[in-house]
């Protein structure tokens, strides 16, 4: 895990990381407000559906992962990594892994606040475990997407933002095909599988089942990182 | 031969960075000389496996540096300009790279490499706090840490003061004396001359000369040079006084100015002062025209073209 350690320590020394950590802080704040709103489990559903997964998680994961490999490309320290006996796949996977771990660390306050909100309004333990599970799987997917984007373009963070806002935010709302390629939609399927009807309607999961969503979110990082490895192998540096 | 480059070409959009470049390099130090933009860094990046040529092939120790991962156990590279991770200490960075190159005892190897480049005392400081010269030495340490058979150094003396340069040259020379193949790029002839007995000269992406450095230097010395003399009054008396001097090959006269072609600038200097005295001319300035690397390279290019015809 030599590469992962280098990337991970670098992530937490970047000012950008602390700026993006404001988003989970916002999640904590809104969870407290929602708890006092008296809207019960519905408020939990709305929080998860509209803020925690599609905005906070998506942006934290994409900013961290695109800069994890983007910074290596930018200052060309990636040259030193390729000038080793390590296979390209390991460079890609370890970079992804450290971005993923950093994302989970940064998301912890928001997730804990959401769980506290959920348990205070009567959401069951199983459903709260589903929330954690969904955050972990979706975080892995967003980070893999970010790593691939950063290998494909120098404007990876911008492309990631377009994906989150246009593809996931708008297009997947009415196009079923787009929904299948939306990480946030699959995450919602998982979050909604053990909640009551009212909370479920607030989460508004897609019609594809939670089982399919788990499989999709497990396959996504594998495919995205395989594409990343292929790209790193073929790209001309610097 | 440790390095074998066969008819490689590389273009970036409309710019031809390298065109049909071929040469071989064996053990010892070989200089890769060329002006800025001649294609040196492009060539070294192909040799290091960072990128692929559009045409031709690159072989290092009979392997392809682009695809053969194990080969990087035997190649050390100092890329131009790019520092190591600024948030790590030199020891952390060099140890990490030793690990990633399968060195049996990475910590010990890193300590030895840092000692070799004279960074033992600063090894536990963050690279972000290093001066340019120290950063350059840290880069050399990471290139040496796995004891490579081939060293590729892109402008390693950039940013070093004279004492650091001497030390860097000593380190590299020692490695070469122990059988390492070293290819070192530079745009400064006398730098290359100091460490490399062999040289490959690159001009606009083409090899225009290769061979022993002394030979190439003699070639450069023997070329005709132009000296421009600016003066106060009529240039014609000076020109006619100079016409008889043996050091003069050709003279061009314009208003307040005389340009003289010569094979022997020193003799011309003497002849000039005599001619000025004899003709009663006041000289304002004497300057060589095109006595820089660009013109040396232009001369070599023209020569190479002539030889090809």
JSON list of N, CA and C in Angstrom, two decimals, chain B residues 200-224:
[
{"chain": "B", "resi": 200, "resn": "UNK", "atom": "N", "xyz": [25.87, 12.71, -28.37]},
{"chain": "B", "resi": 200, "resn": "UNK", "atom": "CA", "xyz": [24.92, 12.67, -29.49]},
{"chain": "B", "resi": 200, "resn": "UNK", "atom": "C", "xyz": [24.34, 14.08, -29.56]},
{"chain": "B", "resi": 201, "resn": "UNK", "atom": "N", "xyz": [24.43, 14.71, -30.73]},
{"chain": "B", "resi": 201, "resn": "UNK", "atom": "CA", "xyz": [23.92, 16.08, -30.85]},
{"chain": "B", "resi": 201, "resn": "UNK", "atom": "C", "xyz": [22.59, 16.06, -31.60]},
{"chain": "B", "resi": 202, "resn": "UNK", "atom": "N", "xyz": [21.61, 16.66, -30.98]},
{"chain": "B", "resi": 202, "resn": "UNK", "atom": "CA", "xyz": [20.25, 16.68, -31.52]},
{"chain": "B", "resi": 202, "resn": "UNK", "atom": "C", "xyz": [19.92, 18.11, -31.92]},
{"chain": "B", "resi": 203, "resn": "UNK", "atom": "N", "xyz": [19.48, 18.31, -33.17]},
{"chain": "B", "resi": 203, "resn": "UNK", "atom": "CA", "xyz": [19.04, 19.63, -33.62]},
{"chain": "B", "resi": 203, "resn": "UNK", "atom": "C", "xyz": [17.68, 19.48, -34.26]},
{"chain": "B", "resi": 204, "resn": "UNK", "atom": "N", "xyz": [16.70, 20.23, -33.78]},
{"chain": "B", "resi": 204, "resn": "UNK", "atom": "CA", "xyz": [15.35, 20.18, -34.33]},
{"chain": "B", "resi": 204, "resn": "UNK", "atom": "C", "xyz": [14.85, 18.75, -34.55]},
{"chain": "B", "resi": 205, "resn": "UNK", "atom": "N", "xyz": [15.07, 17.91, -33.56]},
{"chain": "B", "resi": 205, "resn": "UNK", "atom": "CA", "xyz": [14.54, 16.55, -33.62]},
{"chain": "B", "resi": 205, "resn": "UNK", "atom": "C", "xyz": [15.32, 15.57, -34.48]},
{"chain": "B", "resi": 206, "resn": "UNK", "atom": "N", "xyz": [16.50, 15.98, -34.93]},
{"chain": "B", "resi": 206, "resn": "UNK", "atom": "CA", "xyz": [17.32, 15.05, -35.72]},
{"chain": "B", "resi": 206, "resn": "UNK", "atom": "C", "xyz": [18.71, 14.93, -35.10]},
{"chain": "B", "resi": 207, "resn": "UNK", "atom": "N", "xyz": [19.31, 13.76, -35.26]},
{"chain": "B", "resi": 207, "resn": "UNK", "atom": "CA", "xyz": [20.69, 13.59, -34.82]},
{"chain": "B", "resi": 207, "resn": "UNK", "atom": "C", "xyz": [21.60, 14.17, -35.91]},
{"chain": "B", "resi": 208, "resn": "UNK", "atom": "N", "xyz": [22.38, 15.21, -35.56]},
{"chain": "B", "resi": 208, "resn": "UNK", "atom": "CA", "xyz": [23.24, 15.82, -36.58]},
{"chain": "B", "resi": 208, "resn": "UNK", "atom": "C", "xyz": [24.70, 15.43, -36.39]},
{"chain": "B", "resi": 209, "resn": "UNK", "atom": "N", "xyz": [25.05, 14.95, -35.22]},
{"chain": "B", "resi": 209, "resn": "UNK", "atom": "CA", "xyz": [26.43, 14.51, -35.01]},
{"chain": "B", "resi": 209, "resn": "UNK", "atom": "C", "xyz": [26.45, 13.54, -33.84]},
{"chain": "B", "resi": 210, "resn": "UNK", "atom": "N", "xyz": [27.29, 12.56, -33.90]},
{"chain": "B", "resi": 210, "resn": "UNK", "atom": "CA", "xyz": [27.50, 11.71, -32.73]},
{"chain": "B", "resi": 210, "resn": "UNK", "atom": "C", "xyz": [28.91, 11.16, -32.76]},
{"chain": "B", "resi": 211, "resn": "UNK", "atom": "N", "xyz": [29.47, 10.94, -31.60]},
{"chain": "B", "resi": 211, "resn": "UNK", "atom": "CA", "xyz": [30.83, 10.43, -31.56]},
{"chain": "B", "resi": 211, "resn": "UNK", "atom": "C", "xyz": [31.54, 10.95, -30.34]},
{"chain": "B", "resi": 212, "resn": "UNK", "atom": "N", "xyz": [32.88, 11.02, -30.43]},
{"chain": "B", "resi": 212, "resn": "UNK", "atom": "CA", "xyz": [33.64, 11.47, -29.27]},
{"chain": "B", "resi": 212, "resn": "UNK", "atom": "C", "xyz": [33.47, 12.97, -29.08]},
{"chain": "B", "resi": 213, "resn": "UNK", "atom": "N", "xyz": [33.32, 13.37, -27.84]},
{"chain": "B", "resi": 213, "resn": "UNK", "atom": "CA", "xyz": [33.05, 14.78, -27.53]},
{"chain": "B", "resi": 213, "resn": "UNK", "atom": "C", "xyz": [34.18, 15.68, -28.03]},
{"chain": "B", "resi": 214, "resn": "UNK", "atom": "N", "xyz": [35.44, 15.22, -27.89]},
{"chain": "B", "resi": 214, "resn": "UNK", "atom": "CA", "xyz": [36.56, 16.06, -28.34]},
{"chain": "B", "resi": 214, "resn": "UNK", "atom": "C", "xyz": [36.46, 16.34, -29.83]},
{"chain": "B", "resi": 215, "resn": "UNK", "atom": "N", "xyz": [36.09, 15.32, -30.58]},
{"chain": "B", "resi": 215, "resn": "UNK", "atom": "CA", "xyz": [35.98, 15.47, -32.04]},
{"chain": "B", "resi": 215, "resn": "UNK", "atom": "C", "xyz": [34.91, 16.48, -32.40]},
{"chain": "B", "resi": 216, "resn": "UNK", "atom": "N", "xyz": [33.76, 16.38, -31.73]},
{"chain": "B", "resi": 216, "resn": "UNK", "atom": "CA", "xyz": [32.65, 17.29, -32.01]},
{"chain": "B", "resi": 216, "resn": "UNK", "atom": "C", "xyz": [33.06, 18.72, -31.66]},
{"chain": "B", "resi": 217, "resn": "UNK", "atom": "N", "xyz": [33.81, 18.84, -30.58]},
{"chain": "B", "resi": 217, "resn": "UNK", "atom": "CA", "xyz": [34.21, 20.17, -30.15]},
{"chain": "B", "resi": 217, "resn": "UNK", "atom": "C", "xyz": [35.18, 20.80, -31.16]},
{"chain": "B", "resi": 218, "resn": "UNK", "atom": "N", "xyz": [36.10, 19.97, -31.67]},
{"chain": "B", "resi": 218, "resn": "UNK", "atom": "CA", "xyz": [37.05, 20.47, -32.66]},
{"chain": "B", "resi": 218, "resn": "UNK", "atom": "C", "xyz": [36.30, 20.95, -33.90]},
{"chain": "B", "resi": 219, "resn": "UNK", "atom": "N", "xyz": [35.28, 20.19, -34.25]},
{"chain": "B", "resi": 219, "resn": "UNK", "atom": "CA", "xyz": [34.45, 20.52, -35.40]},
{"chain": "B", "resi": 219, "resn": "UNK", "atom": "C", "xyz": [33.83, 21.90, -35.22]},
{"chain": "B", "resi": 220, "resn": "UNK", "atom": "N", "xyz": [33.38, 22.15, -34.00]},
{"chain": "B", "resi": 220, "resn": "UNK", "atom": "CA", "xyz": [32.74, 23.43, -33.70]},
{"chain": "B", "resi": 220, "resn": "UNK", "atom": "C", "xyz": [33.75, 24.56, -33.73]},
{"chain": "B", "resi": 221, "resn": "UNK", "atom": "N", "xyz": [34.97, 24.26, -33.26]},
{"chain": "B", "resi": 221, "resn": "UNK", "atom": "CA", "xyz": [36.00, 25.30, -33.18]},
{"chain": "B", "resi": 221, "resn": "UNK", "atom": "C", "xyz": [36.44, 25.73, -34.58]},
{"chain": "B", "resi": 222, "resn": "UNK", "atom": "N", "xyz": [36.45, 24.79, -35.51]},
{"chain": "B", "resi": 222, "resn": "UNK", "atom": "CA", "xyz": [36.99, 25.08, -36.84]},
{"chain": "B", "resi": 222, "resn": "UNK", "atom": "C", "xyz": [36.03, 25.81, -37.76]},
{"chain": "B", "resi": 223, "resn": "UNK", "atom": "N", "xyz": [34.84, 26.09, -37.28]},
{"chain": "B", "resi": 223, "resn": "UNK", "atom": "CA", "xyz": [33.89, 26.73, -38.19]},
{"chain": "B", "resi": 223, "resn": "UNK", "atom": "C", "xyz": [34.24, 28.22, -38.33]},
{"chain": "B", "resi": 224, "resn": "UNK", "atom": "N", "xyz": [33.91, 28.83, -39.48]},
{"chain": "B", "resi": 224, "resn": "UNK", "atom": "CA", "xyz": [34.15, 30.26, -39.63]},
{"chain": "B", "resi": 224, "resn": "UNK", "atom": "C", "xyz": [33.26, 31.06, -38.69]}
]
